[in-house]
Coordinates of C-alpha atoms in Angstrom, one line a residue:
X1 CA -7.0 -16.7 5.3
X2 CA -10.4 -15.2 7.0
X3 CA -10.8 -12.2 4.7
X4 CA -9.7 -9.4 2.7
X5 CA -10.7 -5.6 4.5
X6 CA -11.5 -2.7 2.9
X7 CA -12.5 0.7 3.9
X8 CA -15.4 2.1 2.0
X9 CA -15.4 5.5 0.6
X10 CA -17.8 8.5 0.5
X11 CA -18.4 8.8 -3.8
X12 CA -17.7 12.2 -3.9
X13 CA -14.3 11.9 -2.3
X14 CA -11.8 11.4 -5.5
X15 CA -7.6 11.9 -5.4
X16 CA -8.6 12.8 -9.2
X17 CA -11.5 13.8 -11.2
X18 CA -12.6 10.1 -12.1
X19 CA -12.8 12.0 -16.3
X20 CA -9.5 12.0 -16.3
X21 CA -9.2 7.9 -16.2
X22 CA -11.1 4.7 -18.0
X23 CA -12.8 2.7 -16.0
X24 CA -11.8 2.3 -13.3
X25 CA -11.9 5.4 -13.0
X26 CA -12.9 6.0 -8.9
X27 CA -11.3 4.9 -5.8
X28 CA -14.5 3.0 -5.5
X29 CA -14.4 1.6 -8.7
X30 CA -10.7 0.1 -8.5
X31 CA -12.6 -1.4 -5.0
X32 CA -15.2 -2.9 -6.6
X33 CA -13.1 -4.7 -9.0
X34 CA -10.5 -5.6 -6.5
X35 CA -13.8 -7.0 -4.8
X36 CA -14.6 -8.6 -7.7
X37 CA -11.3 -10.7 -8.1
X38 CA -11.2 -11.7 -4.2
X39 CA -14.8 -12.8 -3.2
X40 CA -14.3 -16.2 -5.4
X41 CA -11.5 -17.2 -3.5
X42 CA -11.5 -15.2 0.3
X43 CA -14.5 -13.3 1.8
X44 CA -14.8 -9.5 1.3
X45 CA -15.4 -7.4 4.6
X46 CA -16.3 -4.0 3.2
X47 CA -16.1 -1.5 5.9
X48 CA -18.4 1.4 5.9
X49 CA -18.8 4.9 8.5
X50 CA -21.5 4.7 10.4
X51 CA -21.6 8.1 10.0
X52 CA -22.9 7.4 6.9
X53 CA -23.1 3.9 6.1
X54 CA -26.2 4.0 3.7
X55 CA -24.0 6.2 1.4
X56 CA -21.1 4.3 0.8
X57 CA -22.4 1.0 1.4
X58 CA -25.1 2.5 -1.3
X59 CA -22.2 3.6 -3.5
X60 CA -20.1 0.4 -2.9
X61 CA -22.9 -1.3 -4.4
X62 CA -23.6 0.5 -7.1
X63 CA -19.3 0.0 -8.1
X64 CA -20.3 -4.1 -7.5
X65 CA -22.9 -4.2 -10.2
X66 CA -20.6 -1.6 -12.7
X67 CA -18.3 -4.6 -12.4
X68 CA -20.8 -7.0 -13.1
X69 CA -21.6 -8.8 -10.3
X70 CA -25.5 -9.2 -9.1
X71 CA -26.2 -8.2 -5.7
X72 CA -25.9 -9.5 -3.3
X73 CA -22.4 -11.1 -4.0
X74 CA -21.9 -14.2 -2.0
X75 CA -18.5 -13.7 -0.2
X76 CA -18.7 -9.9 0.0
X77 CA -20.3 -8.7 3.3
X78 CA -20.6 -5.0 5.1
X79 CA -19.2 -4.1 8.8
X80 CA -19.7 -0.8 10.9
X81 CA -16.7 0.4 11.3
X82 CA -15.4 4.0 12.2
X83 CA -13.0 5.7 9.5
X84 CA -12.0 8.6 7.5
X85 CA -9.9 7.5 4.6
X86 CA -9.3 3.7 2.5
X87 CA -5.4 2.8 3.4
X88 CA -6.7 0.0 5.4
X89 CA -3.3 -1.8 5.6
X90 CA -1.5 1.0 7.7
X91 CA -4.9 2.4 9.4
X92 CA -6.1 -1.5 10.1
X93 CA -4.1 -3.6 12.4
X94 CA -1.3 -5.6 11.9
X95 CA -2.8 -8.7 12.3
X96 CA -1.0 -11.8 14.2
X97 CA -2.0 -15.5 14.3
X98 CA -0.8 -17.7 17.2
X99 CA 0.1 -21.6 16.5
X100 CA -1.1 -24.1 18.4
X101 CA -4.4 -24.4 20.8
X102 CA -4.2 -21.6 22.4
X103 CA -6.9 -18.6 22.4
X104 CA -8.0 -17.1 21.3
X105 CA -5.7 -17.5 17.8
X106 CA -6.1 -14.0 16.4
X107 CA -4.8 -11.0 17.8
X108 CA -4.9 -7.5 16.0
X109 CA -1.9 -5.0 16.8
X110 CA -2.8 -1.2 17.0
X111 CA 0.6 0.8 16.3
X112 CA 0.9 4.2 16.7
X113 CA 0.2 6.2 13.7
X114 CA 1.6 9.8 12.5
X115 CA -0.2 10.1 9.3
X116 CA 2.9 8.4 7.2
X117 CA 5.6 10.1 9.5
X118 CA 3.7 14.2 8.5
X119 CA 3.4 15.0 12.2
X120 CA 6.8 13.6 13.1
X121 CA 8.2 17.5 12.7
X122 CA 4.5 19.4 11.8
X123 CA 5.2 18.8 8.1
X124 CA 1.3 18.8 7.8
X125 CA -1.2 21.9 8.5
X126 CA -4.7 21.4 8.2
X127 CA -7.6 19.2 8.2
X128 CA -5.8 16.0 7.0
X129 CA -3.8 16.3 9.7
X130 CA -6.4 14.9 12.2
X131 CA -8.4 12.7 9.7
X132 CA -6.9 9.3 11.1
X133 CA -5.7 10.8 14.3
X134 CA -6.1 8.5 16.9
X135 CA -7.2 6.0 14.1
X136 CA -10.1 4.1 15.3
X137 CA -10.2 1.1 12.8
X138 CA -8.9 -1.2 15.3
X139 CA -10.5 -0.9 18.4
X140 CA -14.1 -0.2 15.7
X141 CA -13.1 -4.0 14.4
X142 CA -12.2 -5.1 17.6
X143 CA -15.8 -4.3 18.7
X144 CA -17.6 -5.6 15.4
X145 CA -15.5 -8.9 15.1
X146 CA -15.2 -9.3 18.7
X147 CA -11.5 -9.9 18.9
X148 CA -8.8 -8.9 20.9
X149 CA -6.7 -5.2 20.1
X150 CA -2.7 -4.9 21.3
X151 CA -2.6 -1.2 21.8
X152 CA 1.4 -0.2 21.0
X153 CA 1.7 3.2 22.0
X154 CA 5.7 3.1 21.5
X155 CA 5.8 1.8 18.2
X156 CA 5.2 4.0 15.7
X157 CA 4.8 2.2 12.4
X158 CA 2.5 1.1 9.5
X159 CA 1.1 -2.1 8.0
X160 CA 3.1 -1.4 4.6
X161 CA 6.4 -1.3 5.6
X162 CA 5.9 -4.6 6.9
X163 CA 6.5 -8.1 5.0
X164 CA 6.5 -11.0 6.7
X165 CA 7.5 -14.5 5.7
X166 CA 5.6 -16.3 8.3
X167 CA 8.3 -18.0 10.0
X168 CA 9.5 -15.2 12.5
X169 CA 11.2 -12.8 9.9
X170 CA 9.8 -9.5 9.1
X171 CA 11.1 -7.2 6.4
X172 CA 11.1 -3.0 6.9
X173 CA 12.4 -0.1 6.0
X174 CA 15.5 1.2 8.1
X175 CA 14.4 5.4 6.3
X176 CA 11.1 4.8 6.9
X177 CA 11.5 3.3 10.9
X178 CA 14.2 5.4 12.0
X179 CA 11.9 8.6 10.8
X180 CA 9.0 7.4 12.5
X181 CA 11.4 6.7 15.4
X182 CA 13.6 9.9 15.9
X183 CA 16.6 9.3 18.5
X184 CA 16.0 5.9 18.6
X185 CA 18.6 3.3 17.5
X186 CA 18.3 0.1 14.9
X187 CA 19.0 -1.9 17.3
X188 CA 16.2 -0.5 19.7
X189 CA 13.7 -0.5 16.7
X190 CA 14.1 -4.0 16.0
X191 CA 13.1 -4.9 19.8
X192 CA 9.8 -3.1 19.0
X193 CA 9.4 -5.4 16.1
X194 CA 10.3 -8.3 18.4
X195 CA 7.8 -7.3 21.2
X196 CA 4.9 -6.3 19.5
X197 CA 5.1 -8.4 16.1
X198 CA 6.3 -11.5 18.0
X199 CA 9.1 -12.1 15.2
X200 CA 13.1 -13.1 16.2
X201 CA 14.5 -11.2 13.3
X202 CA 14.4 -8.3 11.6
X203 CA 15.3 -7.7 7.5
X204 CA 16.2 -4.6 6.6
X205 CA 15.7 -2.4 3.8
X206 CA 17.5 0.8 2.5
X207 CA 15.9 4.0 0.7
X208 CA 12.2 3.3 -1.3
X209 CA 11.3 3.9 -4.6
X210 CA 11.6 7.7 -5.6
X211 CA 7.9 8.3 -6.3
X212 CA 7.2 7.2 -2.7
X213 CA 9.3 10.3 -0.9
X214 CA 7.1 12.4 1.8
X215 CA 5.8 15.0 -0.4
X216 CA 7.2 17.7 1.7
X217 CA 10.4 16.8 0.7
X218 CA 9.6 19.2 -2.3
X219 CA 9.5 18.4 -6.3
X220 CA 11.7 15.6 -7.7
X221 CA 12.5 16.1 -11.7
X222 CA 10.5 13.9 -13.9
X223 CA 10.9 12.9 -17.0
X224 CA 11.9 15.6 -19.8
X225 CA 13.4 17.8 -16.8
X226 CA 9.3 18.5 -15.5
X227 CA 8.8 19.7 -11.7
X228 CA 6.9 16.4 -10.5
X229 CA 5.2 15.7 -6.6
X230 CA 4.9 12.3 -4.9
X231 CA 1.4 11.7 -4.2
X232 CA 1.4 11.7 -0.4
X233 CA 4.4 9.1 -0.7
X234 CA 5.4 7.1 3.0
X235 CA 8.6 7.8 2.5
X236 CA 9.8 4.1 1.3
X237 CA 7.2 1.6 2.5
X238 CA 8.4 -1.4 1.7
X239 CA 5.1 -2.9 -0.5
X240 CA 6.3 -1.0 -3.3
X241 CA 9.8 -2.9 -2.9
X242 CA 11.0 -6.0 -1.5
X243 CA 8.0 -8.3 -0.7
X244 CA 8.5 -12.1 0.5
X245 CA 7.1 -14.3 -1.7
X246 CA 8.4 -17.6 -0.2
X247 CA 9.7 -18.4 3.4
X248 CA 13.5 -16.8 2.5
X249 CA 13.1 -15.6 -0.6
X250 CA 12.1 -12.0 -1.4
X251 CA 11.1 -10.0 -4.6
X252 CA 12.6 -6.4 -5.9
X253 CA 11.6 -4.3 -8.5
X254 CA 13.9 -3.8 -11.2
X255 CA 14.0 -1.1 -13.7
X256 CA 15.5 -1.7 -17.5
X257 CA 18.5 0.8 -18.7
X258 CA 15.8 2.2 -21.0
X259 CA 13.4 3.1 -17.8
X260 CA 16.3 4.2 -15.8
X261 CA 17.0 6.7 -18.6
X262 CA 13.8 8.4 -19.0
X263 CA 13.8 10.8 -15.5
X264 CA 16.6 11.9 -12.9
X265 CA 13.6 10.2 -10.5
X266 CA 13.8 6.8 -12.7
X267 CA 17.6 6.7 -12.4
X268 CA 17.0 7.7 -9.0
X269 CA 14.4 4.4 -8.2
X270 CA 16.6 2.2 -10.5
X271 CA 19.8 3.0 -8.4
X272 CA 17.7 2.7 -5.1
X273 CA 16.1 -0.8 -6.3
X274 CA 19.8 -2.5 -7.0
X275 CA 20.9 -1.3 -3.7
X276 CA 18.2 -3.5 -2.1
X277 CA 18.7 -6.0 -3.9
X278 CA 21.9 -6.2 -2.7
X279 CA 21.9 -5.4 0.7
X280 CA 18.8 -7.9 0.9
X281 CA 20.9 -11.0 -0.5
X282 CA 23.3 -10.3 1.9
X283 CA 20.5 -11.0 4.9
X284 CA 19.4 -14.2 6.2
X285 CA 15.8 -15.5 7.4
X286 CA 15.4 -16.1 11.3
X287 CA 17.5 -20.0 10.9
X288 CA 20.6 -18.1 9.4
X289 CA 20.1 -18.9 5.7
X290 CA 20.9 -16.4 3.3
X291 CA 17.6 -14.5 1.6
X292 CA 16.9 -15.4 -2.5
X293 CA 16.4 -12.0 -4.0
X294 CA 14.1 -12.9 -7.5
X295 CA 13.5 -9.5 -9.6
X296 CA 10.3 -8.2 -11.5
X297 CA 9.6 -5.6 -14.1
X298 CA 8.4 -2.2 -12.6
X299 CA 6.1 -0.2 -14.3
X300 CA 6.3 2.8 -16.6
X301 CA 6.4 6.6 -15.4
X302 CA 2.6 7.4 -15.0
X303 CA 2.0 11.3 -14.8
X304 CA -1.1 13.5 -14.0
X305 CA -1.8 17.4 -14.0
X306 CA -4.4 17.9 -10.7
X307 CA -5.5 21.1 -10.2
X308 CA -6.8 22.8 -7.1
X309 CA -10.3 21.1 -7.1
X310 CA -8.8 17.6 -7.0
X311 CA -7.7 15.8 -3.8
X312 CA -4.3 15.1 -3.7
X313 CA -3.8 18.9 -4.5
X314 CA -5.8 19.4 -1.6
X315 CA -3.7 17.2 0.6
X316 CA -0.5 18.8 -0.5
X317 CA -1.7 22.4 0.1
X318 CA -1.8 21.3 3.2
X319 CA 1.9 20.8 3.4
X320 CA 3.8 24.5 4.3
X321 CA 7.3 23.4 2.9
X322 CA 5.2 23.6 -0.8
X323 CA 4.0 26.8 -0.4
X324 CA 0.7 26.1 -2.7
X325 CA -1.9 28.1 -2.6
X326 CA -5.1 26.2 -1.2
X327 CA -7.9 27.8 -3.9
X328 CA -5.9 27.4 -6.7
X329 CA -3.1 26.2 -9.4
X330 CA -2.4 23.0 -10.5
X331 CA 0.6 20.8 -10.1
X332 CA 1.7 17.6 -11.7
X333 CA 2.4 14.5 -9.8
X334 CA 3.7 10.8 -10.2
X335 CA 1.7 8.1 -9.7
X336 CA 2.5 5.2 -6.6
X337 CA 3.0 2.0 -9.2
X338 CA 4.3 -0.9 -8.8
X339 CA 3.9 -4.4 -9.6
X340 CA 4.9 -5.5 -5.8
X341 CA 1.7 -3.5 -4.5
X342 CA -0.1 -6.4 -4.9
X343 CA -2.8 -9.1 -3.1
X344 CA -2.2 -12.5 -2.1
X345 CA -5.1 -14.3 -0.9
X346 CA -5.9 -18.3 -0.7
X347 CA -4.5 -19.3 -4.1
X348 CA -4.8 -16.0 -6.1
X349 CA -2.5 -13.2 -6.8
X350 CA -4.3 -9.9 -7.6
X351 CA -1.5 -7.9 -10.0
X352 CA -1.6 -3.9 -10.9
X353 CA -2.2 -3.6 -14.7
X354 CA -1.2 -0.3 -16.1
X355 CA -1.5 -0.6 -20.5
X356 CA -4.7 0.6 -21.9
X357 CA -5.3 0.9 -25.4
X358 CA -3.4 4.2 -27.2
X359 CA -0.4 3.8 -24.6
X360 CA 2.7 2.6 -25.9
X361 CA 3.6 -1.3 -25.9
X362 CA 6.1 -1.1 -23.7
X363 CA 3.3 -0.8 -20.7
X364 CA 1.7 -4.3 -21.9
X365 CA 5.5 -5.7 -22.2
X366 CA 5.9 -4.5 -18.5
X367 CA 2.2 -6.3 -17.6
X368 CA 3.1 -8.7 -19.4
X369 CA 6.1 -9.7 -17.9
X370 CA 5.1 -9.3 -14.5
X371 CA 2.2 -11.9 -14.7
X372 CA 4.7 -13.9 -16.1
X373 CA 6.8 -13.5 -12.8
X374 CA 4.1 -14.1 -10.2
X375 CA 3.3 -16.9 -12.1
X376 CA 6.7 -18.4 -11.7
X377 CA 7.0 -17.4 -8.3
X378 CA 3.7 -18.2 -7.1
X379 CA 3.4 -22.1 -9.1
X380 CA -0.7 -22.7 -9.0
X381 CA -1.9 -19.8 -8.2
X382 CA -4.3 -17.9 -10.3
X383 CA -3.2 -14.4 -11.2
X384 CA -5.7 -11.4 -12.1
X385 CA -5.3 -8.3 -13.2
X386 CA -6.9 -4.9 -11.7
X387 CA -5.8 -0.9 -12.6
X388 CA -5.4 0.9 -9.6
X389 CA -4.6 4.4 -10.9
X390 CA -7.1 6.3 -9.4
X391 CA -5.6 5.2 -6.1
X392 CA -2.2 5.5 -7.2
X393 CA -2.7 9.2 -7.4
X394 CA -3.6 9.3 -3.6
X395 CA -0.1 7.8 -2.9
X396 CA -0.7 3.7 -2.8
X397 CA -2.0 0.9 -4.5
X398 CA -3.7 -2.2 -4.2
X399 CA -1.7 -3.4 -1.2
X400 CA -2.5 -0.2 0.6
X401 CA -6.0 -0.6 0.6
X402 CA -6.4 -3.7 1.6
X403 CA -5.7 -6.1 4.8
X404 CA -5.7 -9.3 4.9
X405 CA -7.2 -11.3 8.0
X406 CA -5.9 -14.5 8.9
X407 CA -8.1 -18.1 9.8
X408 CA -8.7 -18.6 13.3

């Protein structure tokens, strides 16, 4: 692998007041320290607006010495790029490597983006609405890497409904791809995949995890019976579910009866999460042999009360199905978690780590056990751990933010 992408932030931009975590306790912050586990092993491309680059390449280095690292940090390097927001694996490209001696080797794919499926029916009003709206993060790295873009205007997708095992199979959501694709067929979805990702078979997928529904789908019921919103979820990408980890085997969350019984949205996840397993080991890779489906812990219920000052509130004022009122109230949302939002890059798995001391042992069980997976799944490689809750509250994690770009 080349290198790991980000998309730099301005400081004051925050999906949460940053009081209301530890550290890490800004999108920045989680960044830098996802930075901070990466550079040793992949270089970091940090891209930064060069509408204001000073400022967050300022701030981004500011977040690099919080986390302890002495500038500059070998391995970690800035790139004028244009951009509005940091979910660089489904505003980036999809990237593709050909084999052989051909050139050139790299090719990025630009799909055509709806902001997560929100304008496929106006279920956004309002600024956000146009904020990565034709998204310009291709064709900007396109220009600064000097490599070649795919525009495909017909396929209307994201980077994080996508896992790929390398070998010609991708996995996706069928919910998510047929709403991006209204009136359009499985079968007719799958040849988008084939033309524009270059793979000869597609995996699919069922319903996501609850706490990843489009947020104008309404309130789900959290735990204790409480009136709960999904953080601007994609409505099932498939990095918070079913991830290859080896060329036909694939990993699924899997919640424990004791998890499954704390919420109506729990039970609703855990019910969801068997059903993929299920349908997933019934699959085969692109040679006909049936998938291995391993399962991992997933995290505990994470809640949040934002209020009308804070981002995401901002973002789902936005949305006219909720009917909030833009200058105030507060609402209380769910946090994106899960264990298989995480980063693979040359030897090193970078893992979501949710206990903190005064939270119950039952989130450093869950930690616990999921390094304890990776590390079984992933023999040799080096696992670290990073807290992405401030951007869990914006509706990702870990995967979301970054992208990986492949060797020449």
């Amino acid at each position: 692998m080349d290198s790991i992408l980000l998309l730099a932030q301005d400081p004051d931009v925050q999906f949460a007041d940053p009081s209301k975590f530890t550290y890490p306790d800004t999108i920045t912050a989680v960044q830098a320290e996802l930075a901070k586990a990466l550079h040793t092993h992949v270089h970091v491309r940090v891209l930064v607006d060069p509408k204001s680059t000073a400022h967050q390449q300022r701030s981004f280095e500011l977040a690099l010495m919080k986390a302890g690292l002495r500038l500059p940090v070998p391995n970690i390097s800035f790139v004028n790029v244009s951009h509005c927001d940091i979910w660089t694996r489904d505003t980036g490209p999809i990237w593709l490597r050909r084999a052989g001696g051909r050139e050139p080797s790299r090719l990025m794919i630009k799909p055509h983006f709806t902001l997560w499926g929100y304008l496929v029916g106006d279920h956004v009003r309002g600024p956000w609405a146009t904020c990565d709206v034709p998204n310009t993060v291709p064709d900007g790295l396109s220009t600064a890497l000097g490599l070649p873009v795919e525009s495909a205007t017909d396929f209307v997708t994201e980077g994080g409904d996508k896992s790929f095992n390398g070998l010609g199979t991708v996995i996706m959501s069928r919910e998510v791809e047929r709403q991006r694709h209204p009136g359009l067929t499985d079968a007719q979805i799958e040849a988008l995949a084939q033309k524009y990702l270059r793979v000869s078979h597609v995996v699919w997928t069922q319903d996501g995890v609850a706490d990843d529904e489009q947020s104008y789908l309404g309130p789900l019921e959290g735990e204790g019976g409480r009136r709960v919103y999904t953080t601007i979820g994609t409505g099932g990408h498939v990095d918070e579910c079913a991830r290859f980890v080896g060329p036909y085997t694939v990993v699924v969350p899997q919640l424990t009866p004791q998890q499954a019984q704390h919420s109506a949205l729990a039970a609703t996840t855990a019910r969801r999460l068997d059903a993929n397993a299920a349908l997933l080991s019934n699959q085969t890779d692109q040679s006909g042999r049936r998938l291995v489906v391993e399962r991992m812990p997933y995290p505990e219920e994470l809640y949040l009360t934002i209020n009308a000052s804070e981002g995401t509130y901002q973002l789902l004022a936005q949305l006219p199905e909720l009917g909030l009122t833009p200058g105030s109230g507060s609402v209380e949302v769910i946090a994106a978690a899960s264990y298989t939002n995480y980063v693979i890059a040359n030897g090193l798995i970078v893992l979501p780590q949710y206990y903190k001391p005064g939270r119950p042992q039952r989130f450093a069980d869950a930690d616990a056990q999921a390094v304890a997976t990776m590390r079984r799944l992933f023999p040799g490689y080096e696992v670290k751990g990073v807290n992405p809750e401030p951007v869990n509250f914006g509706g990702g994690g870990l995967n979301c933010i970054s992208n990986n770009m492949p060797a020449a």
